[in-house]
Coordinates of C-alpha atoms and ligand atoms in Angstrom, one line a residue:
X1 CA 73.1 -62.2 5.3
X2 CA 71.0 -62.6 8.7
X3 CA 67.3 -63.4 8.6
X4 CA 65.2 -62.6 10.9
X5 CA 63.8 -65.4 13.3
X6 CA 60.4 -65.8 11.5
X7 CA 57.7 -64.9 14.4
X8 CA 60.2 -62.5 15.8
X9 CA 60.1 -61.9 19.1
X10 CA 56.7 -60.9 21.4
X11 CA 56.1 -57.1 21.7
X12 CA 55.9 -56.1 25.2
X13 CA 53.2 -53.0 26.0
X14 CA 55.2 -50.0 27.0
X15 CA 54.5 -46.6 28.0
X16 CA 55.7 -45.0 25.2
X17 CA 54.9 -44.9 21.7
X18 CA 56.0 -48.1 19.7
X19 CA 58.1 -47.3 16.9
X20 CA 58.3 -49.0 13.6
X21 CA 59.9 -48.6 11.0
X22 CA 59.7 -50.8 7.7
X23 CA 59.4 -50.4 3.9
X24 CA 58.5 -54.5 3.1
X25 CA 55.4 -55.5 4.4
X26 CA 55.7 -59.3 5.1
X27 CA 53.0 -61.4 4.1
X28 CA 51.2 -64.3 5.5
X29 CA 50.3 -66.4 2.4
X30 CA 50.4 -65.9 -1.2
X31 CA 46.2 -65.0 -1.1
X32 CA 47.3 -61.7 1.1
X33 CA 49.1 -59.9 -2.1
X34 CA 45.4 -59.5 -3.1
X35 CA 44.2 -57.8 0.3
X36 CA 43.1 -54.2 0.9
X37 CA 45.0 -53.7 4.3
X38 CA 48.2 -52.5 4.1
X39 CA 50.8 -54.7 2.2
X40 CA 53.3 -51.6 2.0
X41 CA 54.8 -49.6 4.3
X42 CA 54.5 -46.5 2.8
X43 CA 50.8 -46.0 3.7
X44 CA 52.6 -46.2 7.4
X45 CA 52.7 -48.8 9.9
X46 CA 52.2 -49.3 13.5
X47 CA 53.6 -45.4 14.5
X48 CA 52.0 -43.8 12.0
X49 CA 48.5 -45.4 12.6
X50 CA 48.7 -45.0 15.8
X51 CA 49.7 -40.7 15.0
X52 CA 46.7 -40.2 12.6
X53 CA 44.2 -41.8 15.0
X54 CA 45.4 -39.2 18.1
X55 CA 45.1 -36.7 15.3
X56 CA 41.6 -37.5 14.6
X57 CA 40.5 -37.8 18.1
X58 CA 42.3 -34.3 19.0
X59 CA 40.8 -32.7 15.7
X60 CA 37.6 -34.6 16.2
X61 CA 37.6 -36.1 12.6
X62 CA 37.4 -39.5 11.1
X63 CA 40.3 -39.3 8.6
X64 CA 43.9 -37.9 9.5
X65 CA 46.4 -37.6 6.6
X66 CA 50.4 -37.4 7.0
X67 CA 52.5 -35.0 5.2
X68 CA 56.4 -34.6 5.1
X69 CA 55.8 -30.8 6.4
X70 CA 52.7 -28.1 7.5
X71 CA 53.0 -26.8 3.9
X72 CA 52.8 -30.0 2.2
X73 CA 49.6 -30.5 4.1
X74 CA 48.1 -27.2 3.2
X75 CA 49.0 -28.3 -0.9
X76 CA 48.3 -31.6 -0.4
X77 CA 44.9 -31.0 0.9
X78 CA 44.0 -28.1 -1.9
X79 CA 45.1 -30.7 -4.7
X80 CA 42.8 -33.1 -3.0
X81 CA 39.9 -31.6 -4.1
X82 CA 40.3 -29.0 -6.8
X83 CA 39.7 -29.4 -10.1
X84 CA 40.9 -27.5 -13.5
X85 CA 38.3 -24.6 -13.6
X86 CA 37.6 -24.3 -10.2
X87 CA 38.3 -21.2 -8.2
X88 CA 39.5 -20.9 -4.6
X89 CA 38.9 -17.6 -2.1
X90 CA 41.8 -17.1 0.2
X91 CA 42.1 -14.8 3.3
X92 CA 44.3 -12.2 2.9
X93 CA 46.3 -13.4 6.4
X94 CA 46.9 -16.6 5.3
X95 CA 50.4 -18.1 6.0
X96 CA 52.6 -16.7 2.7
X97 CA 53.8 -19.9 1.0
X98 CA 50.2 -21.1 0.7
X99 CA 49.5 -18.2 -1.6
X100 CA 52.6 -19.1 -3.8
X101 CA 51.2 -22.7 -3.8
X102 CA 47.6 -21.4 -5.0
X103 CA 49.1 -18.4 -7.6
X104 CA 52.0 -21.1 -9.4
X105 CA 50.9 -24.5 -9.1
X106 CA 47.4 -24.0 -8.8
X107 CA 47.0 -21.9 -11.5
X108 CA 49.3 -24.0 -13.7
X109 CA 46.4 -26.6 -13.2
X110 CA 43.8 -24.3 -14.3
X111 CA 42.5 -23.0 -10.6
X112 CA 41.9 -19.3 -10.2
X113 CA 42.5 -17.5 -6.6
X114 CA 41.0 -14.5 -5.7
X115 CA 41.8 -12.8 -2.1
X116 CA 39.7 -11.1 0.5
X117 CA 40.2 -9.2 3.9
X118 CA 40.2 -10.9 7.4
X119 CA 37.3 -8.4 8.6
X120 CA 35.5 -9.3 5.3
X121 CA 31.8 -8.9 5.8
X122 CA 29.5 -12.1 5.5
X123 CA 27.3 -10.3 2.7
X124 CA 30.0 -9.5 1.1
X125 CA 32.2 -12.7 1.1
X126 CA 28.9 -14.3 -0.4
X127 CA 28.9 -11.8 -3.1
X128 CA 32.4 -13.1 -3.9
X129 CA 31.3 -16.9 -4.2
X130 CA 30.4 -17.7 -7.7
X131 CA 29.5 -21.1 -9.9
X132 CA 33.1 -22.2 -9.9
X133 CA 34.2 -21.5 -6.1
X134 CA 34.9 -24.7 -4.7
X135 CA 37.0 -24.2 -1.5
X136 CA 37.6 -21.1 0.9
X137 CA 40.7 -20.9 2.7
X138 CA 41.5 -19.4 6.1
X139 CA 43.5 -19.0 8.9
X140 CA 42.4 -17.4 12.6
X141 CA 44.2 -16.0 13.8
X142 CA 45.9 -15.4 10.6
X143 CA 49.6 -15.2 10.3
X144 CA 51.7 -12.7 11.8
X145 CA 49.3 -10.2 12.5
X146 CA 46.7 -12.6 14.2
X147 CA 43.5 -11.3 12.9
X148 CA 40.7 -13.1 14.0
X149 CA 37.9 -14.4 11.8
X150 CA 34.1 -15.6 12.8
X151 CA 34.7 -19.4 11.7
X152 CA 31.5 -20.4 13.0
X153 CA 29.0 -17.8 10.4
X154 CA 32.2 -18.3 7.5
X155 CA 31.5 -22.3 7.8
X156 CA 28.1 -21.7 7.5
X157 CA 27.2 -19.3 4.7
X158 CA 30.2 -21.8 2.9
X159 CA 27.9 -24.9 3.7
X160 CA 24.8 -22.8 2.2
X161 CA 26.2 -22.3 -0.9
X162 CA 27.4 -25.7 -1.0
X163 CA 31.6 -24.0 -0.9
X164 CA 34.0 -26.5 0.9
X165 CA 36.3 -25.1 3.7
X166 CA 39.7 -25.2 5.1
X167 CA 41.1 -24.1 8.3
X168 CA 44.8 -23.7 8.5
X169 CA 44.7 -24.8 12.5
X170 CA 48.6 -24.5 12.9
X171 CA 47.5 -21.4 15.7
X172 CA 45.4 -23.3 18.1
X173 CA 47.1 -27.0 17.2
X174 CA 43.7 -29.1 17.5
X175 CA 43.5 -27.5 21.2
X176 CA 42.7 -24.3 21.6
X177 CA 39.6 -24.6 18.6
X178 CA 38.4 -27.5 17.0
X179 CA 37.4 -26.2 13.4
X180 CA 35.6 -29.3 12.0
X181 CA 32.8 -29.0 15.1
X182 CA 32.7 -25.6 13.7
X183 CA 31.3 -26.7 10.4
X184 CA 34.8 -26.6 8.2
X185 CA 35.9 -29.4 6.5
X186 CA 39.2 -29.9 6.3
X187 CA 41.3 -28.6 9.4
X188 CA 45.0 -28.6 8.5
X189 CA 47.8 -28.0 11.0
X190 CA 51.8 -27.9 10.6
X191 CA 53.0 -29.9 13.1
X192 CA 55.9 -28.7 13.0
X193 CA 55.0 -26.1 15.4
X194 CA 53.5 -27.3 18.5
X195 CA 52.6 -30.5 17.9
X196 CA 56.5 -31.8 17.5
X197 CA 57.2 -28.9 19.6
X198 CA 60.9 -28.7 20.0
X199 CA 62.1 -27.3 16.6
X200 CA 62.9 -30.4 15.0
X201 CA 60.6 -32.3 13.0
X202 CA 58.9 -31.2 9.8
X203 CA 55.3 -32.5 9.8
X204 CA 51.8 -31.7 8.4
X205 CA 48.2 -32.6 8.7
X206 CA 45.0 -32.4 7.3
X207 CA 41.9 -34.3 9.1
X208 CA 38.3 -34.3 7.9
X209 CA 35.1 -36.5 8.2
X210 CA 33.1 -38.7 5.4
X211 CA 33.7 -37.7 1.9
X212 CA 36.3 -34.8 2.4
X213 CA 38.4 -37.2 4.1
X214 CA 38.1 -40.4 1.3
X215 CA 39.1 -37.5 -1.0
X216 CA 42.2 -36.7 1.3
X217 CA 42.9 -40.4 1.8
X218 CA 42.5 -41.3 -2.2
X219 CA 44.8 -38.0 -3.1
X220 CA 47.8 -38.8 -0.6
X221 CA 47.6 -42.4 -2.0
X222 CA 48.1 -41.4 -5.5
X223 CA 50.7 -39.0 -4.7
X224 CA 52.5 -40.9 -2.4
X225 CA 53.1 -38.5 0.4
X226 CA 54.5 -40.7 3.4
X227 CA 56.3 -39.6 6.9
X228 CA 59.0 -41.3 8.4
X229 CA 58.5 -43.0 11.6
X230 CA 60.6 -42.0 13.3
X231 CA 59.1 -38.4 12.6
X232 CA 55.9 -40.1 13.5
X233 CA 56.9 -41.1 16.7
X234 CA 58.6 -37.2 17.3
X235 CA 55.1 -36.6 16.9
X236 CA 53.6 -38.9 19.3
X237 CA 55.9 -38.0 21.8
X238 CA 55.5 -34.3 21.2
X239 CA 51.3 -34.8 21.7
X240 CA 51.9 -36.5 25.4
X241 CA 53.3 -33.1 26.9
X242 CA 51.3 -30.4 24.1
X243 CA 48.5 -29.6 25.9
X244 CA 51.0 -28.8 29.1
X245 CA 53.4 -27.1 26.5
X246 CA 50.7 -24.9 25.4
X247 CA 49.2 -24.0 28.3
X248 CA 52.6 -22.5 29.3
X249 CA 53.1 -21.3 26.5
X250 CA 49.5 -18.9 26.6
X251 CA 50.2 -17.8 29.6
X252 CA 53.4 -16.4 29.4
X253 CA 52.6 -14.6 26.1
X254 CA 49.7 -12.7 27.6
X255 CA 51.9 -11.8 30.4
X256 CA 54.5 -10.3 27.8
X257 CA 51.7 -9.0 25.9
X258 CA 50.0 -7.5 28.8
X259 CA 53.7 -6.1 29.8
X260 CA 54.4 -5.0 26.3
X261 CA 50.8 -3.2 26.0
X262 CA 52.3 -0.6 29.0
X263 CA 55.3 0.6 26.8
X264 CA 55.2 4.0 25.8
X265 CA 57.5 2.6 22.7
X266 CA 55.2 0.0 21.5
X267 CA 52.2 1.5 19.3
X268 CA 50.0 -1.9 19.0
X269 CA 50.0 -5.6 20.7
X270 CA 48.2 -7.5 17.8
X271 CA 47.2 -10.8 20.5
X272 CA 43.6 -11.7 20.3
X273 CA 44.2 -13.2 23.8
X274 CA 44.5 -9.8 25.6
X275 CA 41.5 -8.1 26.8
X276 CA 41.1 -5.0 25.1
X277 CA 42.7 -6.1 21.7
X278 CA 41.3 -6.2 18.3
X279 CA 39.7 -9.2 17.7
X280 CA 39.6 -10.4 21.8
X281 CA 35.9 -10.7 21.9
X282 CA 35.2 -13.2 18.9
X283 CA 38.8 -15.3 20.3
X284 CA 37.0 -15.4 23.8
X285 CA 34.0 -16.7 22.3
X286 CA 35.8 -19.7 20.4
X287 CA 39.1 -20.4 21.7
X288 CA 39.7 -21.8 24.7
X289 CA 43.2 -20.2 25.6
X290 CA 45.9 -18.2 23.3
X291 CA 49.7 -19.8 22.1
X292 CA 52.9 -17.7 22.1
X293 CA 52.6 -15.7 19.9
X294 CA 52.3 -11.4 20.5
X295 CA 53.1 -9.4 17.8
X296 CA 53.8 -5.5 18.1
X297 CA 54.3 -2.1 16.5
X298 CA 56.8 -0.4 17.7
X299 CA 55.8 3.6 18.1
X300 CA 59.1 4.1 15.9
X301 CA 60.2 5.0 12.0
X302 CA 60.4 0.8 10.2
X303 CA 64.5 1.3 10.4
X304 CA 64.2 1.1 14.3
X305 CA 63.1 -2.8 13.7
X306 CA 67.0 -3.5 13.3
X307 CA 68.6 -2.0 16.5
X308 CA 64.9 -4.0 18.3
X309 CA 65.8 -7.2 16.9
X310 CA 69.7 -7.2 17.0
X311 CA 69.2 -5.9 21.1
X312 CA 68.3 -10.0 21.5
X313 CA 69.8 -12.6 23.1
X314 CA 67.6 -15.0 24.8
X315 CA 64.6 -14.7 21.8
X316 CA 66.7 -16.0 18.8
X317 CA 66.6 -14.3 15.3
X318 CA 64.5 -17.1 13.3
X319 CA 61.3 -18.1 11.3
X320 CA 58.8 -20.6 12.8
X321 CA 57.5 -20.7 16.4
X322 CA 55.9 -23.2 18.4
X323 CA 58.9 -24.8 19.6
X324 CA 60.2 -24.6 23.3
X325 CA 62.2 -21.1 22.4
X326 CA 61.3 -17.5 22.3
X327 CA 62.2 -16.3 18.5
X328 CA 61.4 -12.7 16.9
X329 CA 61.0 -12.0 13.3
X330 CA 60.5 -8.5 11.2
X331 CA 57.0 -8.9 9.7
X332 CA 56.7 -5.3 7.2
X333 CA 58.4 -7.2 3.5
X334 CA 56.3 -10.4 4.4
X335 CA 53.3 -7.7 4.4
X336 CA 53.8 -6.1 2.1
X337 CA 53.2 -9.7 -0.3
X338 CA 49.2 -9.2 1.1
X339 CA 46.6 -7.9 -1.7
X340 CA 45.1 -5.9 1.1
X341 CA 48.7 -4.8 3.2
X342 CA 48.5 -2.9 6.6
X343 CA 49.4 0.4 6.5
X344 CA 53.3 -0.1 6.8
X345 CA 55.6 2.6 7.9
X346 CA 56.5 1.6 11.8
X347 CA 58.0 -1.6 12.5
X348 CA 55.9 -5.1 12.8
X349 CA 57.6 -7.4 14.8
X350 CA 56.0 -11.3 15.9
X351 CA 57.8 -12.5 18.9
X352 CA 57.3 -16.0 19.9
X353 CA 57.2 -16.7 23.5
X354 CA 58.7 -19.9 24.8
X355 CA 59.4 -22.0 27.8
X356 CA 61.4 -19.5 29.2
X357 CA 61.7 -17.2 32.4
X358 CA 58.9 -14.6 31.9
X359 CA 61.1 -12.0 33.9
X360 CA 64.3 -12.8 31.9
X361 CA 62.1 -12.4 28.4
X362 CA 60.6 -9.2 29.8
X363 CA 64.0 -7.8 30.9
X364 CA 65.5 -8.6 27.7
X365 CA 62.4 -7.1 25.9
X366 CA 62.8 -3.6 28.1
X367 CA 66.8 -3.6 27.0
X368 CA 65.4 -3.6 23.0
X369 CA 62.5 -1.2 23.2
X370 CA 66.0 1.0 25.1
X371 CA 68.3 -0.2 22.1
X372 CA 65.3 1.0 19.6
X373 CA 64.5 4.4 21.3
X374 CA 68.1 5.0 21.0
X375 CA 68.4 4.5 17.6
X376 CA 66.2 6.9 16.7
X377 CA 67.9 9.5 17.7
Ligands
PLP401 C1 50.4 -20.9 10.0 C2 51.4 -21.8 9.3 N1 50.9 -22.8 8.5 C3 51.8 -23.6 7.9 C4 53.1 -23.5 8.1 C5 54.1 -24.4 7.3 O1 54.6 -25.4 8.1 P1 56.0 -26.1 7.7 O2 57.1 -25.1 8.0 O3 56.0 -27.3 8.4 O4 55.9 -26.3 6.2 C6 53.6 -22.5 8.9 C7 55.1 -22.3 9.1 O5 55.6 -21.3 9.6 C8 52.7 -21.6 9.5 O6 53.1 -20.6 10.3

């Protein structure tokens, strides 16, 4: 077997990210097994470190906490600080698999969920908090239908009733809104999406400030979530070019959306980022810019979703966005899960909109509203 050479060799500064990977932590004398720093590598090294302090300055937070996918981040942060007996209040639009979290493993440990609308009013969202509320949960815009929510007066009447808050933050990726300045106090993102950015890393976060985040640190220490590093340094790499990424990305879905919103065949463009649309004056207020996503109703019977969807070729048939590719999904059986369900009998469909050629992701769009029309008849 080969040791190393024991001081190994100097690290030079380089442009990119350093990347280091490492279970053993080597120690300097027999005293260090007693220290608090790191003497493990599964709290994360060099890479890692270097990831959750960009996370914190992007989310503006003092703690940011790794998890080995956006979902894992949304549990991990709701085990973090819930207790048996507590209750949590969910949005309605929140991203599916949270609500499957909350109903099974949350209320195996004795935490209760109750759900309310995106358009809730503040009186009324008050009347639902009670002794044992603990945490609210939401999302703006929320999934697939991109409602948006007032953050800001949610955050506050929260704080009043002494209610902590999480914002699932996957939408605007720590750019486009930065919840904890908003008064939340856990913002959680998948990083999946944007953040990695190119459909090939499975990552999550949740960043907070003073107590909220010791109670995220002490929880992922105890359950021993960890990310790899070379996922951490996907990460890093994906955060040099996000803002850019994004930028592109916003653009090119409000000129889709604002293409889309001329169609005789499409009903609805649900995209808070077009003038006009529901939800456009609270998003103009708060956000500084929209992401890919547009999602429509097509003026058609819900069977006229297939001949839409299977008309694409450059948009590819998938779940997730935020990647560098356009992607579509059918949106009506994943609504139909809500406790308060849209009104359901045209087609929803969530495009994302990608890096590509606006006029080759419009042309292709024009050739499925065609394929749907004519499958009507
Ligand atoms: C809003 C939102 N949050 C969280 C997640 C979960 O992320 P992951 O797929 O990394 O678990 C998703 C995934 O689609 C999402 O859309």
């Amino acid at each position: 077997m080969i040791h190393p050479a024991p001081d190994g060799d100097i690290v030079l500064r380089t442009a990119a990210p350093v990347l280091q990977r490492g279970t053993t932590v080597l120690l300097d004398s027999c005293e260090a097994f007693g220290r608090k720093s790191p003497t493990y590598g599964r709290s994360g090294l060099a890479t890692q470190a270097e990831l959750r302090r960009s996370l914190c300055t992007l989310e503006q937070g003092e703690v940011a906490e790794l998890y080995p996918s956006g979902l894992a981040a949304l549990s991990g942060a709701i085990l973090a600080v819930c207790r048996a007996g507590d209750e949590i209040l969910i949005c309605d639009t929140i991203y599916g698999p949270t609500r499957r979290f909350a109903e099974s493993t949350m209320a195996d440990y004795g935490v209760t969920t109750r759900y309310f609308p995106a358009d809730i009013a503040l009186d009324e969202l008050e009347g639902l908090i009670g002794p044992s509320t603990r945490l609210i949960v939401l999302e703006s815009p929320g999934s697939l239908t991109l409602d948006m929510m007032d953050i800001p007066a949610l955050a506050a009447l929260a704080r009043s009733r002494g209610v902590l808050t999480l914002v699932d933050n996957t939408y605007a990726a720590g750019v486009l809104f930065k919840p904890l300045d908003h008064g939340i106090d856990i913002s959680v993102q998948a990083l999946t999406k944007y953040v990695c950015g190119h459909s090939d890393v499975f990552m999550g976060c949740a960043v907070a400030r003073g107590e909220v985040g010791e109670m995220l640190k002490r929880s992922s220490r105890s359950v021993g979530w960890a990310v790899s590093s070379d996922d951490a340094y996907l990460a890093l790499r994906g955060l040099r070019t996000l803002h850019a990424r994004l930028a592109r990305h916003g653009e090119s879905a409000l000129e889709v959306a604002t293409w889309l919103a001329a169609q005789p065949q499409v009903s609805e463009v649900l995209c808070p980022a077009l003038p006009g649309s529901r939800g456009h004056e609270v998003f103009k207020r708060d956000y500084l810019g929209g992401n890919g996503l547009v999602t429509i109703v097509l003026d058609a019977p819900e069977s006229a979703a297939t001949a839409f969807l299977d008309a694409l070729r450059i948009f590819g048939l998938g779940f997730s966005w935020g990647g560098f590719e356009s992607l579509a999904i059918p949106c009506n059986d994943q609504l139909r899960q809500r406790r308060f369900a849209p009104a359901l009998e045209q087609p929803v469909i969530r495009l994302h909109v990608g890096l590509e050629n606006t006029a080759d992701l419009i042309a292709e769009l024009r050739t499925a509203l065609t394929a749907r029309a004519e499958a009507r008849i």
